[in-house]
PDB file of C-alpha atoms and ligand atoms in Angstrom:
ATOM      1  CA  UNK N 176     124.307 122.814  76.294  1.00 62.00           C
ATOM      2  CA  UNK N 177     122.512 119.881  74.043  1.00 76.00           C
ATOM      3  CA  UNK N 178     119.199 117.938  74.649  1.00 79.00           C
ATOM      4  CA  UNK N 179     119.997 114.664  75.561  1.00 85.00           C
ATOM      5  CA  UNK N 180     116.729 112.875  75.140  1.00 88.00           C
ATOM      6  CA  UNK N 181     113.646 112.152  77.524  1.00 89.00           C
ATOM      7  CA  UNK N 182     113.169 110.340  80.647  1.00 89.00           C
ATOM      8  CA  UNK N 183     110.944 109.327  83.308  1.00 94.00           C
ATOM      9  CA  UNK N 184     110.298 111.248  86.390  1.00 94.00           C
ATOM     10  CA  UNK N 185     108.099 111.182  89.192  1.00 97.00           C
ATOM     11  CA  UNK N 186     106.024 113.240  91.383  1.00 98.00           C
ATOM     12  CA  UNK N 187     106.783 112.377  95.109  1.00 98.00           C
ATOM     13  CA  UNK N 188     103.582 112.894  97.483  1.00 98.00           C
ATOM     14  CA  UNK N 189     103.187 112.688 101.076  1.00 98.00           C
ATOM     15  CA  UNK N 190     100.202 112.893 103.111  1.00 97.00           C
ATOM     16  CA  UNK N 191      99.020 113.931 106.852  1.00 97.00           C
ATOM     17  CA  UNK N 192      95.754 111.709 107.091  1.00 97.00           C
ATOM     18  CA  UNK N 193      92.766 113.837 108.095  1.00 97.00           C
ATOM     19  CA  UNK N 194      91.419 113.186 111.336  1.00 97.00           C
ATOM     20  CA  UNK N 195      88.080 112.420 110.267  1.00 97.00           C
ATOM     21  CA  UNK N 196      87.247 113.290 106.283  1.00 98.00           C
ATOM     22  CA  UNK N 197      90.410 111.123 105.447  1.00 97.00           C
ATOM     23  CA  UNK N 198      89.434 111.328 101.792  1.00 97.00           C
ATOM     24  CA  UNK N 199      89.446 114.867 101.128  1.00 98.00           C
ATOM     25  CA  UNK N 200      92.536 116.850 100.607  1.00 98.00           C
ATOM     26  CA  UNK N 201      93.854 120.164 100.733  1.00 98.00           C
ATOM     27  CA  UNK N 202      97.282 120.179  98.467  1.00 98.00           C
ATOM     28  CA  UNK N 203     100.202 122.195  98.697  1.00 98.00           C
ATOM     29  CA  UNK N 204     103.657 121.852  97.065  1.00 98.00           C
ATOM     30  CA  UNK N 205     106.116 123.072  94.758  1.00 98.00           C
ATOM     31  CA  UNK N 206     108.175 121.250  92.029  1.00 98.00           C
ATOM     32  CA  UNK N 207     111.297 118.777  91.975  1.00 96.00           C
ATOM     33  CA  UNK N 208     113.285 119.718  89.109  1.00 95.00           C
ATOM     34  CA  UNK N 209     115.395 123.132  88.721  1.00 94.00           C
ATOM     35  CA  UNK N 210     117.075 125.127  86.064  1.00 90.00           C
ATOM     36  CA  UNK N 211     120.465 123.679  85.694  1.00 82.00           C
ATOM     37  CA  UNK N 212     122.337 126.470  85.865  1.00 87.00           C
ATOM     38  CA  UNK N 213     122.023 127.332  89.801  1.00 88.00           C
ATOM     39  CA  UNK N 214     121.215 124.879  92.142  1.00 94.00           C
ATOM     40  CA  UNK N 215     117.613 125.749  92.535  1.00 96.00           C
ATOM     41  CA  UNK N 216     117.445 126.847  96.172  1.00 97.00           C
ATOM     42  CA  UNK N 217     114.745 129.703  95.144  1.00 96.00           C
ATOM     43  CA  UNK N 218     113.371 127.537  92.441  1.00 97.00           C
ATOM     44  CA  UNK N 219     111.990 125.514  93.774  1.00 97.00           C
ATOM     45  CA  UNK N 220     114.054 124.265  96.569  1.00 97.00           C
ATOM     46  CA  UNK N 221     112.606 126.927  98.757  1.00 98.00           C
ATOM     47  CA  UNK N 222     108.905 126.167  97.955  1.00 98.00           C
ATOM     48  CA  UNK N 223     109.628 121.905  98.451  1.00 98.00           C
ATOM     49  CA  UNK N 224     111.036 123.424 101.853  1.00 98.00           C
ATOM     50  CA  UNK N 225     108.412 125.529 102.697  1.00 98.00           C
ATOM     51  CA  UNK N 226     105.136 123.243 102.120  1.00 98.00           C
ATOM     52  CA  UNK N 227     106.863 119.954 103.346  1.00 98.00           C
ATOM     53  CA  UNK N 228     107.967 121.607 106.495  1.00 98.00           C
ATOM     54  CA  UNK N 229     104.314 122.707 106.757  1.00 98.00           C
ATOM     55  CA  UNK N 230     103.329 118.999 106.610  1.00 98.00           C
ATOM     56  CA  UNK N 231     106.068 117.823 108.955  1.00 98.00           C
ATOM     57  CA  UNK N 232     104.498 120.237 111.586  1.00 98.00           C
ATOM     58  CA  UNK N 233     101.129 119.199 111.377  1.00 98.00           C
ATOM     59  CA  UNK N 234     101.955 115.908 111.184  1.00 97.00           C
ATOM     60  CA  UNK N 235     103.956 116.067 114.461  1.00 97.00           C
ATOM     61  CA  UNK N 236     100.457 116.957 116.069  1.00 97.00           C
ATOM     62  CA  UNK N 237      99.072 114.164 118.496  1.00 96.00           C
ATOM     63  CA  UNK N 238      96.427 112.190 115.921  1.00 91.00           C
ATOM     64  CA  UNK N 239      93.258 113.852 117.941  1.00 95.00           C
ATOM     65  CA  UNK N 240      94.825 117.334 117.159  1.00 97.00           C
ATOM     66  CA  UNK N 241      94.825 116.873 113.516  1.00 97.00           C
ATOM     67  CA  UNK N 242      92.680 118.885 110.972  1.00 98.00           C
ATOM     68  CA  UNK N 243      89.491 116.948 109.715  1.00 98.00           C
ATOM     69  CA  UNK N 244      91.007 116.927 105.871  1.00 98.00           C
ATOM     70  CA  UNK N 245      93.584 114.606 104.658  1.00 98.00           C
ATOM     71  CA  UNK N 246      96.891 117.354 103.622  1.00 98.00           C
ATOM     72  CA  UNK N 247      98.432 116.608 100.819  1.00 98.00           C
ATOM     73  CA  UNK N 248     102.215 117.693  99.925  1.00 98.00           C
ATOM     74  CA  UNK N 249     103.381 117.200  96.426  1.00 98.00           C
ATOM     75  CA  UNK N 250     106.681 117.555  94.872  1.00 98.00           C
ATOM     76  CA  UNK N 251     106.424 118.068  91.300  1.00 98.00           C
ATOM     77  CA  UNK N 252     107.958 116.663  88.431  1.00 97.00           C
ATOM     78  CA  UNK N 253     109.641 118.767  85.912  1.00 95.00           C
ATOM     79  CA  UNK N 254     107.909 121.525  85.994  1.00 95.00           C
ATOM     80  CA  UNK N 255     110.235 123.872  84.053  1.00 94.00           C
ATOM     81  CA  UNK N 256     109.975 121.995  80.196  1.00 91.00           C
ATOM     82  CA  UNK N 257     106.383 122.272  80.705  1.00 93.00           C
ATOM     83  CA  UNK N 258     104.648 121.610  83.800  1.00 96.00           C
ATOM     84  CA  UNK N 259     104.728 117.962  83.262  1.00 96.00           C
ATOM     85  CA  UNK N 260     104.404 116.760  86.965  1.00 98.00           C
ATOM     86  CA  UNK N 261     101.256 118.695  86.936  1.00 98.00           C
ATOM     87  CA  UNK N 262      99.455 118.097  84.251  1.00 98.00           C
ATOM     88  CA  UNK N 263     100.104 114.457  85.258  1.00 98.00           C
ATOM     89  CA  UNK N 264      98.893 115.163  88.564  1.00 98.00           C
ATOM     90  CA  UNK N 265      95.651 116.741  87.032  1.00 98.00           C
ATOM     91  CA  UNK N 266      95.200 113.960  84.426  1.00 97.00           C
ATOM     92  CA  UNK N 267      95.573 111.228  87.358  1.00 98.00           C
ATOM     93  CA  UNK N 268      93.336 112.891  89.740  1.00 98.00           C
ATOM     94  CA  UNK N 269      90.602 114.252  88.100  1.00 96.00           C
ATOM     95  CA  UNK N 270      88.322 111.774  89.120  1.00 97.00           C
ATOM     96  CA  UNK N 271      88.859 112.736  92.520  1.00 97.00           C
ATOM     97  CA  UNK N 272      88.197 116.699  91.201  1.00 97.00           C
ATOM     98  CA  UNK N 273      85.978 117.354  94.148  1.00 97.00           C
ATOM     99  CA  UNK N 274      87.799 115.851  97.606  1.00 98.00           C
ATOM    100  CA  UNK N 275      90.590 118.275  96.402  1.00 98.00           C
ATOM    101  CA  UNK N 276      89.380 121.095  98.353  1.00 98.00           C
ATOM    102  CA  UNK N 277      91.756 123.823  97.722  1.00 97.00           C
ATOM    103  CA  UNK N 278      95.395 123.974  96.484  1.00 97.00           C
ATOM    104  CA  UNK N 279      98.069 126.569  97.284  1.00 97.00           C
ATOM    105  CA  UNK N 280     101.900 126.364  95.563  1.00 97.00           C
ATOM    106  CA  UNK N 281     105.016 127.826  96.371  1.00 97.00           C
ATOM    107  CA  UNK N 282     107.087 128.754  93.608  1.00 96.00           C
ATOM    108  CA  UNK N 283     108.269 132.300  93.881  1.00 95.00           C
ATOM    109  CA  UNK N 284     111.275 131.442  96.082  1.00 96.00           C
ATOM    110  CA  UNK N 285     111.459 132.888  99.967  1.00 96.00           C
ATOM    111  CA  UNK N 286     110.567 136.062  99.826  1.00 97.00           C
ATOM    112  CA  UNK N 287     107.817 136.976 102.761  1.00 97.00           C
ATOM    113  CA  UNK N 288     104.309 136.545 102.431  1.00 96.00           C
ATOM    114  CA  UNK N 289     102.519 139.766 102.189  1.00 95.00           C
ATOM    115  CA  UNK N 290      99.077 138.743 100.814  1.00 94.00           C
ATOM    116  CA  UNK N 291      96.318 136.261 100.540  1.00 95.00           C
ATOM    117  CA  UNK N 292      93.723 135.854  98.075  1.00 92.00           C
ATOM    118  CA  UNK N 293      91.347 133.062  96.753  1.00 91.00           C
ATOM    119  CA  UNK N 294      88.681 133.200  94.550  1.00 85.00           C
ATOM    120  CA  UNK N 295      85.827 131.183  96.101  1.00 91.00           C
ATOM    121  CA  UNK N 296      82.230 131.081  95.566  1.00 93.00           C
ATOM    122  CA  UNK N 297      79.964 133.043  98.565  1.00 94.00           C
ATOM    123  CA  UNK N 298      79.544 129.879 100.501  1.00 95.00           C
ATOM    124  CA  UNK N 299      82.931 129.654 101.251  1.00 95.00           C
ATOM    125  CA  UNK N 300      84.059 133.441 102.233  1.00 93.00           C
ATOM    126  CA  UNK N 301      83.471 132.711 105.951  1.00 94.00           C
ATOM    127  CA  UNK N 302      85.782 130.055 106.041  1.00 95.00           C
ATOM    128  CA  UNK N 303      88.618 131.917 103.844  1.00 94.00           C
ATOM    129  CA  UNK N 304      87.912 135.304 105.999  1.00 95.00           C
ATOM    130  CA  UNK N 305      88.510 133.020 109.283  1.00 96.00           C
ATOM    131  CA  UNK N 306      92.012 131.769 107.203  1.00 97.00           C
ATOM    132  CA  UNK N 307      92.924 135.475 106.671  1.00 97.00           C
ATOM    133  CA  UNK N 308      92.359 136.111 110.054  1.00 97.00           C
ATOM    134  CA  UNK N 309      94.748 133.912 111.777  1.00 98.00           C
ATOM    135  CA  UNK N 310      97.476 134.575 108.567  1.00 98.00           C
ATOM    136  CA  UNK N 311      96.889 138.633 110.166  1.00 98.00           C
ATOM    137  CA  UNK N 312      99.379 138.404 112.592  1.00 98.00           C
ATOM    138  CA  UNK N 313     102.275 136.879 109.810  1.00 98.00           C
ATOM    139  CA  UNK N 314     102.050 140.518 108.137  1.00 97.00           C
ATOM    140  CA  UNK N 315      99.599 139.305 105.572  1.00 96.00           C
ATOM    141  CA  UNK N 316      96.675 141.356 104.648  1.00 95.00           C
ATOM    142  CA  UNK N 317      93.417 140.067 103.216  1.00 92.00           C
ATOM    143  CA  UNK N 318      94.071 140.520  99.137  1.00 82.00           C
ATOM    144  CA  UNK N 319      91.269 141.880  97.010  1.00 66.00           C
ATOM    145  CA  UNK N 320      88.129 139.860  95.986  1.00 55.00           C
ATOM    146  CA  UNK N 321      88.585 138.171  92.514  1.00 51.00           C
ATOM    147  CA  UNK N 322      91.942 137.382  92.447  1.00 53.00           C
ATOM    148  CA  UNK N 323      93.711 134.343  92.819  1.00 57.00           C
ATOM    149  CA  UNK N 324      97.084 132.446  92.822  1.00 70.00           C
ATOM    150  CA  UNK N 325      97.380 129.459  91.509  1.00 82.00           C
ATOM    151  CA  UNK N 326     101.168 128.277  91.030  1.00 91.00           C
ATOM    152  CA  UNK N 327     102.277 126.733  87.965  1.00 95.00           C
ATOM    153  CA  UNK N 328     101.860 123.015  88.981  1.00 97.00           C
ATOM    154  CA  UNK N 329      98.639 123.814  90.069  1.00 97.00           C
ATOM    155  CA  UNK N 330      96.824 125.560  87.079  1.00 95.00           C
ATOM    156  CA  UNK N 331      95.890 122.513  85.017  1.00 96.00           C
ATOM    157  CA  UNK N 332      93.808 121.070  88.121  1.00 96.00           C
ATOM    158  CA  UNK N 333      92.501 124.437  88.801  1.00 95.00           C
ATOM    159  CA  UNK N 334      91.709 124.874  84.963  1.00 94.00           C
ATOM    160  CA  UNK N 335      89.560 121.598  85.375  1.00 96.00           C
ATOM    161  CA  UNK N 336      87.610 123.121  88.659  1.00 95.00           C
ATOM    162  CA  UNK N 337      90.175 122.629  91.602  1.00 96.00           C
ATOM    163  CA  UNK N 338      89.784 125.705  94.035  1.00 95.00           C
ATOM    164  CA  UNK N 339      93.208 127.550  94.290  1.00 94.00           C
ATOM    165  CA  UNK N 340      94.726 130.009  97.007  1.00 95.00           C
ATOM    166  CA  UNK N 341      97.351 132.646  96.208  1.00 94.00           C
ATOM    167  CA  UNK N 342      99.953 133.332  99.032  1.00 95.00           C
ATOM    168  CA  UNK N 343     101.546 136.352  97.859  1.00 94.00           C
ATOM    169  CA  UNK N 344     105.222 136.659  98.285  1.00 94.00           C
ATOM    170  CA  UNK N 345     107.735 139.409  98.336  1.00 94.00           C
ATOM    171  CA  UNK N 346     109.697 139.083  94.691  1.00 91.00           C
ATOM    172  CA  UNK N 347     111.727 142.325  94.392  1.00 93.00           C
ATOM    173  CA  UNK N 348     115.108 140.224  93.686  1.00 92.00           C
ATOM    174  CA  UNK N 349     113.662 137.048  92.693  1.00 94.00           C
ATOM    175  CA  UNK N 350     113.892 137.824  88.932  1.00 93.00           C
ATOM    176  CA  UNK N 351     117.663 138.590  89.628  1.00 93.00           C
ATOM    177  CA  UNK N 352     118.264 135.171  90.557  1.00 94.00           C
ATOM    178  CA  UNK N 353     115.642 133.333  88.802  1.00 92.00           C
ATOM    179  CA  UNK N 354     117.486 130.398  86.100  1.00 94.00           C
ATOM    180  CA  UNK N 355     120.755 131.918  86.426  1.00 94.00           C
ATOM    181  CA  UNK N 356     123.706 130.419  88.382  1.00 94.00           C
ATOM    182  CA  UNK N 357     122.893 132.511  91.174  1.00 95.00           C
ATOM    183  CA  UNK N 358     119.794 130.499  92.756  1.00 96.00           C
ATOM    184  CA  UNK N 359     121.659 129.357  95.607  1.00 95.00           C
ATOM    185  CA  UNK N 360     120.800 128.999  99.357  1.00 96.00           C
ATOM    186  CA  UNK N 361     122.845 131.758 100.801  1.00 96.00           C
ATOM    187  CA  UNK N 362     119.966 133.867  98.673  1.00 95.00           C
ATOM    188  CA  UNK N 363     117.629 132.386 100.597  1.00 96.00           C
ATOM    189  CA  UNK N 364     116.840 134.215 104.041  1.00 97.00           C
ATOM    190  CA  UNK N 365     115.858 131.876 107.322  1.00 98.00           C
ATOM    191  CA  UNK N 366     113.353 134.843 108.814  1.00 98.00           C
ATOM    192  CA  UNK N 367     111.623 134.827 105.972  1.00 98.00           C
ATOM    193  CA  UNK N 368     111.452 131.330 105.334  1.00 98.00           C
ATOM    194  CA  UNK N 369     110.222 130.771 108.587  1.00 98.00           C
ATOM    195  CA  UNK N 370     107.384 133.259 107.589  1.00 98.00           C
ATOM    196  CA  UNK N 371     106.767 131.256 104.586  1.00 98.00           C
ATOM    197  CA  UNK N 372     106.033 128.160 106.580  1.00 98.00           C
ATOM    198  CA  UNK N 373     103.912 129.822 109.662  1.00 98.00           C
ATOM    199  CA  UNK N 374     101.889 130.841 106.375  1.00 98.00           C
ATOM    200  CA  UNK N 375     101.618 127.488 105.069  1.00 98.00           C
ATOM    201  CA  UNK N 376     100.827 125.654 108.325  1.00 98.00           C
ATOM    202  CA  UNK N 377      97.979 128.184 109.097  1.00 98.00           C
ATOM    203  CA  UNK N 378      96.677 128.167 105.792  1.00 98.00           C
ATOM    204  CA  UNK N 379      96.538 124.282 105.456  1.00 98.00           C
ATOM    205  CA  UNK N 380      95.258 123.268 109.203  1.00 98.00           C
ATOM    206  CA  UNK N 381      92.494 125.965 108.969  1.00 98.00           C
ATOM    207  CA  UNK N 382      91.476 124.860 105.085  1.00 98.00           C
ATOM    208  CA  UNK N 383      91.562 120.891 105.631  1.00 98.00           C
ATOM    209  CA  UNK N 384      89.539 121.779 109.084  1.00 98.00           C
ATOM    210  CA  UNK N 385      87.419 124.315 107.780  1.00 97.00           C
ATOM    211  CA  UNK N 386      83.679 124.002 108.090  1.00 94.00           C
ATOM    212  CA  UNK N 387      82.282 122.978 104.433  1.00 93.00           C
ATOM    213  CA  UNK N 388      83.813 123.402 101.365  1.00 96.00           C
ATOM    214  CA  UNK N 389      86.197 125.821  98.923  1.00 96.00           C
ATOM    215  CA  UNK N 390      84.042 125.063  95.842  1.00 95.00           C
ATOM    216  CA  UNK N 391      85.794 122.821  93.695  1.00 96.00           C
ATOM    217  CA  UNK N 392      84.249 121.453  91.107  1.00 95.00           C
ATOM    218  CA  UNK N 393      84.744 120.214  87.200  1.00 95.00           C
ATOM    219  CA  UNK N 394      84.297 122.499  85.095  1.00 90.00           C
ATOM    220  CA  UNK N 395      82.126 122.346  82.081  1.00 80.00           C
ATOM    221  CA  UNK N 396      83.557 121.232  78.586  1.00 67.00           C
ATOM    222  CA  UNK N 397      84.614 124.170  76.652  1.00 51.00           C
ATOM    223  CA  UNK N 398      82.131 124.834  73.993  1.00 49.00           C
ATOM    224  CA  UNK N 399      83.314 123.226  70.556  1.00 48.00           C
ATOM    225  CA  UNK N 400      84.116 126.329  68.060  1.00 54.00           C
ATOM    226  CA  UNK N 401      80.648 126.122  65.600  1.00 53.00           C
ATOM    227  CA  UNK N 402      81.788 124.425  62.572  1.00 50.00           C
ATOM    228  CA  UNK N 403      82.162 126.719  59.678  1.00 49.00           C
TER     229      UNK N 403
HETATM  230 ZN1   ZN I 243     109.576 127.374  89.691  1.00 52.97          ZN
END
């Protein structure tokens, strides 16, 4: 293998217009590029499946049946040499720090969905506890208060204030497959992928129609270190 130089790539986003808060989103994705030994069906193929099928549902809905909140599904850009696509992303949109309600990424291949978690500030746990609720039936418990998930692509906009939610996924094999010539679909099974995206589709409807907000907002500058 050699490096052959750089190029330019691109995120691709699609969006399910909110029903009536057009302007603020709730984002989910995964990212574009693969390791190029496998053909990426775990990583990330699976979690490009998983949130655009989510926004291919909700987007089927009749317009008066969609949430409030604008969806937002994003493919990222190279996120293997570096998470590129999303530090773009963050860069691009950080502006627009606080419309971004919440984020959730899917980047651990197709295992099931066992947990979810979020960190969000008090105002906000009635809305997340009403999320868990309806994920219940999925076979996902409620995880512990504190933690949270934020996927690779996501971190740089959460490290800037963006509100992230963890859905927990089964990885006992995915290490097995992970960047080896392996990743391929027949890895990948259907049940669970369906789980995946029942997960997603609850998770997004109920956050972009969700009474108030997830608590996203910037964060303040790092202290300088004190000059010595
Ligand atoms: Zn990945």
């Amino acid at each position: 293998m050699s490096w052959d130089g750089e190029y330019t790539s691109q995120n691709v986003v699609g969006e399910i217009t909110g029903r009536s808060k057009p302007n603020e989103v709730v984002l989910i994705g995964g990212h574009l590029d693969s390791w190029d030994l496998g053909t990426g069906a775990i990583d990330d193929g699976a979690g490009v499946a998983i949130t655009m099928a989510a926004g291919h549902l909700i987007g089927q809905l009749p317009k008066a049946q969609r949430p409030a909140r604008s969806i937002r599904v994003v493919a990222f850009a190279n996120e293997e040499q570096g998470l590129w696509g999303g530090r773009a992303y963050a860069e691009a949109h950080k502006a627009q720090l606080r419309q971004h309600q919440i984020g959730a990424e899917s980047d651990f291949g197709a295992g099931r969905i066992y947990a979810f978690k979020a960190d969000v500030p008090a105002h906000a746990q009635a809305a997340l506890a009403q999320i868990a609720q309806a994920l219940a039936p999925l076979g996902i418990a409620a995880g512990s208060a504190g933690e949270e998930g934020c996927g690779p692509d996501l971190s740089p906009f959460h490290a800037l204030g963006m509100a992230c939610a963890g859905l927990a996924q089964d990885g006992t094999d995915y290490f097995d497959y992970h960047h080896t010539p392996d990743d391929t679909l027949d890895k990948i099974d259907p049940a669970a992928l369906a789980q995946n995206v029942a997960a997603y589709v609850t998770f997004a409807y109920l956050a972009a129609d969700a009474d108030g907000d997830f608590g996203s907002a910037p964060k303040p500058e790092a202290a300088a270190p004190a000059a010595k």
